[in-house]
Amino acid sequence: DAGVTQSPTHLIKTRGQQVTLRCSPKSGHDTVSWYQQALGQGPQFIFQYYEEEERQRGNFPDRFSGHQFPNYSSELNVNALLLGDSALYLCASSLLRDREGTEAFFGQGTRLTVV
Amino acid sequence: GQNIDQPTEMTATEGAIVQINCTYQTSGFNGLFWYQQHAGEAPTFLSYNVLDGLEEKGRFSSFLSRSKGYSYLLLKELQMKDSASYLCAVLDSNYQLIWGAGTKLIIKP
């Protein structure tokens, strides 16, 4: 059983460009959450998708957008990249309907560097 | 605002015991998680507490006091591979995970 998979693992982009990160959730999971983790910091919640809709959103600008597909996989898009967007982007999958004790499983992350 | 506090860094000796504390102030509470994160890797689940008390799982135990907004992770018989960051996260009233900055644990021989 594959866990959460993310692609690509590493990415270098130029300031002002756009980037798309991808995530496939753990088999059986229906909810995908995206996090940004700067070096030495805890993850910061970007947004969560369930049933192909954005269910919750953290304090991130509209440059950050996402999508969830019918097979529950998800994409994170970031437009007009800034140097400060350089971070590890983590995708976590879980079961929304099993809220209590729901353990979030993380992918290995995508290391984005903006130059 | 929502806030989770953990010590930034701790050092312990191989074979010893270490306790990592976490205090939180969140809008609602639906459980507290501890995750382990090795450098450059994704966080991995260690424990979940939703009721007061101690949960033991092998060398690791986690304690919760909801009235005090306090939790700790206890690691026994420390091994070199336990060197990692330990993240405390609270599930708030919207079932959103709020994360602490993590505690970097350094194990010395």
Coordinates of N, CA and C in Angstrom, one line a residue:
Chain A
D1 N 0.9 -1.2 0.0 CA 0.0 0.0 0.0 C 0.9 1.2 0.0
A2 N 0.8 2.0 -1.1 CA 1.6 3.2 -1.2 C 1.1 4.2 -0.2
G3 N 2.0 4.9 0.5 CA 1.6 6.0 1.3 C 1.4 7.2 0.5
V4 N 1.6 8.4 1.1 CA 1.4 9.7 0.4 C 2.6 9.9 -0.5
T5 N 2.4 10.2 -1.7 CA 3.5 10.5 -2.6 C 3.4 11.9 -3.2
Q6 N 4.5 12.6 -3.2 CA 4.6 13.9 -3.7 C 5.6 14.0 -4.9
S7 N 5.3 14.9 -5.8 CA 6.3 15.1 -6.9 C 6.2 16.6 -7.3
P8 N 7.4 17.2 -7.7 CA 8.7 16.5 -7.6 C 9.2 16.6 -6.2
T9 N 10.4 16.0 -6.0 CA 11.0 16.0 -4.6 C 11.8 17.3 -4.4
H10 N 12.4 17.8 -5.5 CA 13.1 19.1 -5.4 C 12.8 19.9 -6.7
L11 N 12.8 21.2 -6.5 CA 12.5 22.1 -7.6 C 13.1 23.5 -7.4
I12 N 13.7 24.0 -8.5 CA 14.3 25.3 -8.4 C 13.6 26.2 -9.4
K13 N 13.1 27.3 -9.0 CA 12.3 28.3 -9.8 C 12.9 29.7 -9.7
T14 N 12.6 30.5 -10.7 CA 13.0 31.9 -10.7 C 11.9 32.7 -10.1
R15 N 12.2 33.8 -9.4 CA 11.3 34.7 -8.9 C 10.3 35.2 -10.0
G16 N 9.0 35.2 -9.7 CA 8.0 35.6 -10.7 C 7.4 34.5 -11.5
Q17 N 8.1 33.3 -11.4 CA 7.5 32.2 -12.2 C 6.3 31.5 -11.4
Q18 N 5.7 30.5 -12.0 CA 4.6 29.8 -11.4 C 5.1 28.3 -11.2
V19 N 4.5 27.7 -10.2 CA 4.9 26.3 -9.9 C 3.7 25.5 -9.6
T20 N 3.7 24.2 -9.9 CA 2.6 23.3 -9.6 C 3.3 22.1 -8.9
L21 N 2.8 21.8 -7.7 CA 3.2 20.6 -6.9 C 2.1 19.6 -6.9
R22 N 2.4 18.3 -6.8 CA 1.4 17.3 -6.9 C 1.5 16.3 -5.7
C23 N 0.3 15.8 -5.4 CA 0.2 14.9 -4.2 C -0.8 13.8 -4.5
S24 N -0.4 12.6 -4.2 CA -1.4 11.5 -4.2 C -1.6 11.0 -2.8
P25 N -2.8 11.0 -2.3 CA -3.0 10.6 -0.9 C -2.8 9.1 -0.7
K26 N -2.8 8.7 0.6 CA -2.7 7.3 1.0 C -4.0 6.7 0.5
S27 N -3.9 5.4 0.1 CA -5.1 4.7 -0.3 C -6.2 4.7 0.7
G28 N -7.4 5.1 0.3 CA -8.5 5.1 1.2 C -8.8 6.4 1.9
H29 N -7.8 7.4 1.7 CA -8.0 8.7 2.3 C -8.7 9.6 1.4
D30 N -9.5 10.5 1.9 CA -10.3 11.4 1.0 C -10.0 12.9 1.2
T31 N -9.1 13.2 2.1 CA -8.8 14.6 2.5 C -7.3 14.9 2.3
V32 N -7.0 16.0 1.6 CA -5.6 16.4 1.4 C -5.4 17.8 2.0
S33 N -4.4 17.9 2.8 CA -4.0 19.2 3.4 C -2.6 19.5 2.9
W34 N -2.4 20.8 2.7 CA -1.0 21.3 2.2 C -0.4 22.2 3.3
Y35 N 0.9 22.0 3.5 CA 1.6 22.8 4.5 C 2.9 23.4 3.9
Q36 N 3.2 24.5 4.4 CA 4.5 25.1 4.1 C 5.4 25.1 5.3
Q37 N 6.6 24.5 5.2 CA 7.5 24.5 6.3 C 8.8 25.2 6.0
A38 N 9.0 26.3 6.6 CA 10.3 27.0 6.4 C 11.4 26.3 7.3
L39 N 12.6 26.5 7.0 CA 13.7 25.9 7.7 C 13.6 26.2 9.2
G40 N 13.7 25.2 10.1 CA 13.7 25.5 11.5 C 12.3 25.8 12.1
Q41 N 11.3 25.8 11.3 CA 9.9 26.1 11.8 C 9.0 24.9 11.7
G42 N 7.9 25.0 12.3 CA 6.8 24.0 12.2 C 6.0 24.2 10.9
P43 N 5.3 23.2 10.5 CA 4.5 23.4 9.3 C 3.4 24.5 9.5
Q44 N 3.2 25.2 8.4 CA 2.1 26.2 8.4 C 1.0 25.8 7.4
F45 N -0.2 25.8 7.9 CA -1.3 25.3 7.1 C -1.7 26.2 6.0
I46 N -1.7 25.6 4.8 CA -2.1 26.4 3.6 C -3.6 26.3 3.3
F47 N -4.0 25.1 3.0 CA -5.4 24.8 2.8 C -5.7 23.3 2.8
Q48 N -7.0 23.0 2.8 CA -7.4 21.6 2.9 C -8.5 21.3 1.8
Y49 N -8.4 20.2 1.1 CA -9.3 19.9 0.1 C -10.1 18.6 0.5
Y50 N -11.4 18.6 0.3 CA -12.2 17.5 0.5 C -13.4 17.5 -0.5
E51 N -13.6 16.4 -1.2 CA -14.7 16.3 -2.2 C -14.5 17.4 -3.3
E52 N -13.2 17.6 -3.7 CA -12.8 18.5 -4.7 C -13.0 19.9 -4.4
E53 N -13.3 20.3 -3.2 CA -13.5 21.7 -2.8 C -12.5 22.1 -1.7
E54 N -12.2 23.3 -1.7 CA -11.3 23.9 -0.6 C -12.2 24.0 0.6
R55 N -11.9 23.3 1.6 CA -12.7 23.2 2.8 C -12.3 24.2 3.8
Q56 N -11.0 24.4 4.0 CA -10.4 25.4 4.9 C -9.2 26.0 4.3
R57 N -8.9 27.2 4.8 CA -7.7 27.9 4.3 C -7.0 28.6 5.4
G58 N -5.7 28.5 5.4 CA -4.9 29.2 6.3 C -4.6 30.7 5.8
N59 N -3.6 31.3 6.5 CA -3.3 32.7 6.2 C -2.3 32.8 5.1
F60 N -2.7 32.4 3.9 CA -1.8 32.5 2.7 C -2.5 33.3 1.6
P61 N -1.7 34.1 0.9 CA -2.3 35.0 -0.2 C -2.9 34.1 -1.3
D62 N -3.7 34.8 -2.1 CA -4.4 34.2 -3.3 C -3.4 33.6 -4.3
R63 N -2.2 34.0 -4.2 CA -1.2 33.4 -5.1 C -1.1 31.9 -4.9
F64 N -1.5 31.4 -3.8 CA -1.5 30.0 -3.5 C -2.9 29.5 -3.8
S65 N -3.0 28.5 -4.7 CA -4.3 27.9 -5.0 C -4.1 26.4 -5.2
G66 N -5.2 25.8 -5.2 CA -5.1 24.3 -5.3 C -6.3 23.7 -6.0
H67 N -6.2 22.4 -6.1 CA -7.2 21.6 -6.8 C -7.2 20.2 -6.2
Q68 N -8.4 19.6 -6.2 CA -8.4 18.1 -5.8 C -9.2 17.5 -7.0
F69 N -8.7 16.3 -7.4 CA -9.3 15.6 -8.5 C -10.2 14.5 -7.9
P70 N -11.1 13.9 -8.8 CA -12.0 12.9 -8.4 C -11.3 11.7 -7.7
N71 N -10.1 11.4 -8.1 CA -9.4 10.3 -7.5 C -8.7 10.7 -6.1
Y72 N -9.0 11.9 -5.6 CA -8.5 12.5 -4.4 C -7.1 13.1 -4.5
S73 N -6.4 12.9 -5.6 CA -5.1 13.5 -5.7 C -5.3 15.0 -5.7
S74 N -4.2 15.7 -5.5 CA -4.3 17.2 -5.4 C -3.1 17.9 -5.9
E75 N -3.3 19.1 -6.3 CA -2.2 20.0 -6.8 C -2.2 21.3 -6.0
L76 N -1.0 21.8 -5.8 CA -0.8 23.1 -5.2 C -0.1 24.0 -6.2
N77 N -0.7 25.1 -6.5 CA -0.2 26.1 -7.5 C 0.2 27.3 -6.7
V78 N 1.4 27.8 -7.1 CA 1.8 29.1 -6.5 C 2.2 30.0 -7.7
N79 N 1.6 31.1 -7.8 CA 1.9 32.1 -8.9 C 2.8 33.2 -8.4
A80 N 3.5 33.9 -9.3 CA 4.3 35.0 -9.0 C 5.2 34.7 -7.8
L81 N 6.0 33.7 -8.0 CA 6.9 33.3 -6.9 C 7.8 34.4 -6.3
L82 N 7.9 34.3 -5.0 CA 8.8 35.3 -4.2 C 9.9 34.4 -3.6
L83 N 11.0 35.1 -3.3 CA 12.1 34.4 -2.6 C 11.6 33.8 -1.3
G84 N 10.7 34.4 -0.7 CA 10.2 33.9 0.6 C 9.3 32.7 0.5
D85 N 9.0 32.3 -0.7 CA 8.2 31.1 -0.9 C 9.1 29.8 -0.9
S86 N 10.4 30.0 -0.8 CA 11.3 28.9 -0.7 C 11.1 28.2 0.6
A87 N 10.7 26.9 0.5 CA 10.4 26.1 1.7 C 10.2 24.6 1.3
L88 N 9.9 23.8 2.3 CA 9.5 22.4 2.1 C 8.0 22.4 2.1
Y89 N 7.4 21.9 1.1 CA 5.9 21.9 1.0 C 5.5 20.5 1.2
L90 N 4.7 20.3 2.2 CA 4.2 19.0 2.7 C 2.8 18.8 2.4
C91 N 2.5 17.6 1.9 CA 1.1 17.2 1.7 C 0.7 16.1 2.7
A92 N -0.4 16.2 3.3 CA -0.9 15.2 4.3 C -2.2 14.7 3.9
S93 N -2.5 13.5 4.0 CA -3.8 12.9 3.7 C -4.4 12.3 5.0
S94 N -5.7 12.3 5.0 CA -6.4 11.8 6.2 C -7.8 11.5 5.8
L95 N -8.6 10.9 6.7 CA -10.0 10.6 6.5 C -10.8 11.7 7.2
L96 N -11.6 12.5 6.5 CA -12.3 13.6 7.1 C -13.4 13.0 8.0
R97 N -14.1 11.9 7.6 CA -15.2 11.5 8.3 C -14.8 10.8 9.6
D98 N -13.6 10.4 9.7 CA -13.0 9.8 11.0 C -12.2 10.9 11.7
R99 N -12.9 11.9 12.2 CA -12.2 13.1 12.7 C -11.4 12.8 14.0
E100 N -12.0 12.2 14.9 CA -11.3 12.0 16.2 C -10.2 11.0 16.0
G101 N -9.0 11.5 16.4 CA -7.9 10.6 16.3 C -7.4 10.4 14.9
T102 N -7.9 11.3 14.0 CA -7.4 11.1 12.6 C -6.0 11.4 12.5
E103 N -5.2 10.5 12.1 CA -3.8 10.6 12.0 C -3.5 11.1 10.6
A104 N -2.8 12.2 10.4 CA -2.4 12.7 9.1 C -1.1 12.0 8.7
F105 N -1.1 11.5 7.5 CA 0.1 10.8 6.9 C 0.7 11.8 6.0
F106 N 2.0 12.0 6.1 CA 2.7 13.0 5.3 C 3.5 12.4 4.2
G107 N 3.5 13.1 3.1 CA 4.4 12.7 2.0 C 5.8 13.2 2.3
Q108 N 6.8 12.9 1.5 CA 8.2 13.2 1.8 C 8.5 14.7 1.5
G109 N 7.5 15.4 0.9 CA 7.6 16.8 0.7 C 8.3 17.2 -0.6
T110 N 8.1 18.4 -1.0 CA 8.8 19.0 -2.2 C 9.6 20.2 -1.7
R111 N 10.9 20.1 -1.9 CA 11.7 21.2 -1.5 C 11.8 22.2 -2.7
L112 N 11.1 23.4 -2.5 CA 11.1 24.4 -3.5 C 12.1 25.5 -3.1
T113 N 13.0 25.8 -4.1 CA 13.9 26.9 -3.9 C 13.6 28.0 -5.0
V114 N 13.4 29.2 -4.6 CA 13.2 30.3 -5.5 C 14.4 31.2 -5.5
V115 N 14.9 31.4 -6.7 CA 16.2 32.2 -6.9 C 15.9 33.5 -7.7
Chain B
G1 N -5.3 35.0 19.4 CA -4.7 34.1 18.4 C -4.4 32.8 18.9
Q2 N -3.9 31.9 18.1 CA -3.6 30.5 18.4 C -2.1 30.4 18.6
N3 N -1.7 29.7 19.6 CA -0.3 29.7 19.9 C 0.1 28.3 20.5
I4 N 1.2 27.8 20.1 CA 1.8 26.5 20.6 C 3.2 26.8 20.9
D5 N 3.6 26.5 22.2 CA 5.0 26.8 22.6 C 5.7 25.5 22.9
Q6 N 6.9 25.4 22.4 CA 7.8 24.2 22.8 C 9.2 24.8 22.9
P7 N 10.1 24.2 23.7 CA 11.5 24.6 23.7 C 12.1 24.4 22.3
T8 N 13.0 25.3 22.0 CA 13.6 25.3 20.7 C 14.6 24.1 20.5
E9 N 15.4 23.8 21.6 CA 16.4 22.8 21.5 C 16.6 22.1 22.8
M10 N 16.8 20.8 22.8 CA 17.2 20.1 24.1 C 18.3 19.1 23.8
T11 N 19.1 18.9 24.8 CA 20.2 17.9 24.6 C 20.1 16.9 25.7
A12 N 20.3 15.6 25.4 CA 20.2 14.5 26.3 C 21.3 13.5 26.0
T13 N 21.5 12.6 26.9 CA 22.5 11.5 26.8 C 21.9 10.2 26.4
E14 N 22.6 9.5 25.5 CA 22.2 8.2 25.1 C 21.8 7.3 26.3
G15 N 20.7 6.6 26.3 CA 20.3 5.8 27.4 C 19.5 6.5 28.5
A16 N 19.5 7.8 28.5 CA 18.8 8.6 29.5 C 17.3 8.7 29.1
I17 N 16.6 9.6 29.9 CA 15.2 9.9 29.7 C 15.1 11.4 29.4
V18 N 14.2 11.8 28.5 CA 14.0 13.3 28.3 C 12.5 13.6 28.2
Q19 N 12.1 14.7 28.6 CA 10.7 15.1 28.6 C 10.7 16.4 27.8
I20 N 9.9 16.4 26.7 CA 9.7 17.6 25.9 C 8.3 18.2 26.2
N21 N 8.2 19.4 26.6 CA 7.0 20.0 27.0 C 6.3 20.8 25.8
C22 N 5.0 21.0 25.9 CA 4.3 21.7 24.9 C 3.1 22.4 25.6
T23 N 3.0 23.7 25.5 CA 1.8 24.4 26.0 C 1.1 25.0 24.8
Y24 N -0.3 25.1 24.9 CA -1.0 25.6 23.8 C -2.2 26.5 24.2
Q25 N -2.5 27.4 23.3 CA -3.7 28.2 23.4 C -4.4 28.2 22.1
T26 N -5.5 27.5 21.9 CA -6.1 27.4 20.6 C -7.6 27.6 20.7
S27 N -8.2 27.9 19.6 CA -9.7 28.1 19.5 C -10.3 26.7 19.4
G28 N -10.6 26.1 20.6 CA -11.2 24.8 20.6 C -10.1 23.7 20.7
F29 N -10.5 22.6 21.0 CA -9.5 21.5 21.2 C -10.1 20.2 20.8
N30 N -9.5 19.5 19.8 CA -10.0 18.2 19.4 C -8.9 17.1 19.4
G31 N -7.9 17.4 20.2 CA -6.8 16.4 20.3 C -5.5 17.0 20.1
L32 N -4.5 16.4 20.6 CA -3.1 16.8 20.5 C -2.2 15.7 19.9
F33 N -1.4 16.1 18.9 CA -0.5 15.1 18.3 C 0.9 15.4 18.6
W34 N 1.7 14.4 18.6 CA 3.2 14.5 18.6 C 3.7 13.8 17.3
Y35 N 4.6 14.5 16.6 CA 5.2 14.0 15.4 C 6.7 14.1 15.6
Q36 N 7.4 13.1 15.0 CA 8.9 13.2 14.9 C 9.3 13.5 13.5
Q37 N 10.3 14.4 13.3 CA 10.7 14.8 12.0 C 12.3 14.8 12.0
H38 N 12.8 13.9 11.2 CA 14.3 13.9 11.0 C 14.6 15.0 9.9
A39 N 15.8 15.5 10.0 CA 16.2 16.6 9.1 C 15.9 16.2 7.6
G40 N 15.2 17.1 6.9 CA 15.0 16.9 5.5 C 13.9 15.8 5.1
E41 N 13.2 15.3 6.2 CA 12.2 14.3 5.9 C 10.8 14.8 6.4
A42 N 9.8 14.1 6.0 CA 8.4 14.4 6.5 C 8.2 14.0 7.9
P43 N 7.3 14.7 8.6 CA 6.9 14.3 10.0 C 6.3 12.9 10.0
T44 N 6.6 12.1 11.0 CA 5.9 10.8 11.2 C 5.2 10.8 12.5
F45 N 4.1 10.2 12.6 CA 3.2 10.2 13.7 C 3.8 9.4 14.9
L46 N 3.7 10.0 16.1 CA 4.1 9.3 17.3 C 3.0 9.0 18.2
S47 N 2.1 10.0 18.5 CA 1.0 9.8 19.5 C -0.1 10.8 19.3
Y48 N -1.2 10.4 19.9 CA -2.4 11.3 19.9 C -3.1 11.2 21.3
N49 N -3.4 12.4 21.9 CA -4.1 12.4 23.1 C -5.3 13.3 23.0
V50 N -6.5 12.8 23.4 CA -7.6 13.7 23.4 C -8.2 13.8 24.8
L51 N -7.9 12.8 25.7 CA -8.4 12.8 27.1 C -7.2 13.0 28.0
D52 N -7.4 13.6 29.2 CA -6.3 13.8 30.1 C -5.7 12.5 30.5
G53 N -4.4 12.5 30.7 CA -3.7 11.4 31.2 C -2.5 11.0 30.3
L54 N -2.0 9.8 30.7 CA -0.7 9.4 30.0 C -1.0 8.2 29.1
E55 N -0.5 8.3 27.9 CA -0.6 7.3 26.9 C 0.8 6.7 26.6
E56 N 1.0 5.4 26.8 CA 2.3 4.9 26.7 C 2.4 4.0 25.5
K57 N 3.5 4.1 24.7 CA 3.7 3.3 23.5 C 5.2 3.0 23.4
G58 N 5.5 1.9 24.0 CA 6.9 1.5 23.9 C 7.8 2.5 24.7
R59 N 8.9 3.0 24.1 CA 9.8 3.9 24.7 C 9.2 5.3 24.8
F60 N 8.1 5.5 24.1 CA 7.6 6.9 24.1 C 6.3 6.9 24.8
S61 N 6.1 8.0 25.6 CA 4.8 8.2 26.3 C 4.4 9.7 26.1
S62 N 3.1 9.9 26.1 CA 2.6 11.3 25.9 C 1.6 11.6 27.0
F63 N 1.6 12.8 27.5 CA 0.7 13.2 28.6 C 0.0 14.4 28.2
L64 N -1.3 14.5 28.7 CA -2.1 15.7 28.3 C -2.9 16.1 29.6
S65 N -2.9 17.5 29.8 CA -3.8 18.1 30.7 C -4.5 19.2 30.0
R66 N -5.8 19.0 29.7 CA -6.6 20.0 29.0 C -6.8 21.2 29.8
S67 N -7.0 21.1 31.1 CA -7.3 22.3 31.9 C -6.1 23.2 32.0
K68 N -4.9 22.6 31.8 CA -3.7 23.5 31.9 C -3.1 23.8 30.5
G69 N -3.8 23.3 29.4 CA -3.3 23.5 28.1 C -1.8 23.0 27.9
Y70 N -1.6 21.8 28.4 CA -0.2 21.3 28.5 C -0.1 19.9 28.1
S71 N 1.0 19.6 27.5 CA 1.3 18.2 27.1 C 2.8 18.0 27.2
Y72 N 3.2 16.8 27.4 CA 4.6 16.4 27.3 C 4.8 15.1 26.6
L73 N 6.0 15.0 25.9 CA 6.4 13.7 25.3 C 7.6 13.2 26.1
L74 N 7.5 12.0 26.5 CA 8.6 11.4 27.3 C 9.3 10.3 26.5
L75 N 10.6 10.5 26.4 CA 11.3 9.5 25.6 C 12.3 8.8 26.6
K76 N 12.2 7.4 26.7 CA 13.0 6.7 27.6 C 14.1 5.9 26.8
E77 N 15.1 5.5 27.5 CA 16.2 4.7 26.9 C 16.6 5.3 25.6
L78 N 17.0 6.5 25.6 CA 17.3 7.3 24.4 C 18.4 6.6 23.5
Q79 N 18.1 6.6 22.2 CA 19.0 6.1 21.2 C 19.5 7.2 20.3
M80 N 20.6 7.0 19.7 CA 21.2 8.0 18.8 C 20.2 8.4 17.7
K81 N 19.4 7.4 17.2 CA 18.4 7.6 16.1 C 17.3 8.5 16.6
D82 N 17.1 8.7 17.9 CA 16.1 9.6 18.4 C 16.4 11.1 18.1
S83 N 17.6 11.3 17.7 CA 18.0 12.7 17.4 C 17.1 13.2 16.2
A84 N 16.3 14.2 16.5 CA 15.3 14.7 15.5 C 14.6 15.9 16.1
S85 N 13.7 16.4 15.3 CA 12.8 17.5 15.8 C 11.5 16.8 16.2
Y86 N 10.9 17.3 17.3 CA 9.7 16.7 17.8 C 8.6 17.9 17.8
L87 N 7.6 17.6 17.0 CA 6.5 18.6 16.8 C 5.3 18.3 17.5
C88 N 4.8 19.3 18.2 CA 3.5 19.3 18.9 C 2.5 20.0 18.0
A89 N 1.3 19.3 17.8 CA 0.3 19.9 17.0 C -1.1 19.7 17.6
V90 N -1.9 20.7 17.6 CA -3.3 20.7 18.2 C -4.3 20.8 17.1
L91 N -5.3 19.9 17.2 CA -6.5 19.9 16.3 C -7.5 20.9 16.9
D92 N -7.8 22.0 16.2 CA -8.6 23.0 16.8 C -10.1 22.8 16.5
S93 N -10.9 23.7 16.8 CA -12.4 23.5 16.7 C -12.8 23.3 15.2
N94 N -12.0 23.7 14.3 CA -12.3 23.5 12.9 C -11.6 22.2 12.3
Y95 N -11.1 21.5 13.2 CA -10.3 20.2 12.9 C -9.1 20.6 12.0
Q96 N -8.6 21.8 12.2 CA -7.3 22.2 11.6 C -6.2 22.0 12.5
L97 N -5.1 21.4 12.0 CA -3.9 21.2 12.8 C -3.1 22.5 12.9
I98 N -2.9 22.9 14.2 CA -2.0 24.0 14.5 C -0.7 23.5 15.0
W99 N 0.4 23.9 14.5 CA 1.7 23.3 14.8 C 2.6 24.2 15.6
G100 N 3.3 23.6 16.5 CA 4.4 24.3 17.2 C 5.6 24.3 16.2
A101 N 6.6 25.1 16.6 CA 7.8 25.2 15.8 C 8.7 24.0 15.9
G102 N 8.5 23.2 16.9 CA 9.3 21.9 17.0 C 10.4 22.1 18.0
T103 N 10.8 21.0 18.6 CA 11.9 21.0 19.5 C 13.0 20.1 18.9
K104 N 14.2 20.7 18.7 CA 15.3 19.9 18.2 C 16.0 19.1 19.3
L105 N 16.0 17.8 19.2 CA 16.5 17.0 20.3 C 17.9 16.5 19.8
I106 N 18.9 16.8 20.6 CA 20.3 16.3 20.3 C 20.7 15.2 21.3
I107 N 21.0 14.1 20.8 CA 21.4 13.0 21.7 C 23.0 12.8 21.6
K108 N 23.6 12.8 22.8 CA 25.0 12.7 22.8 C 25.4 11.3 23.4
P109 N 26.5 10.7 22.9 CA 26.9 9.4 23.4 C 27.3 9.4 24.9

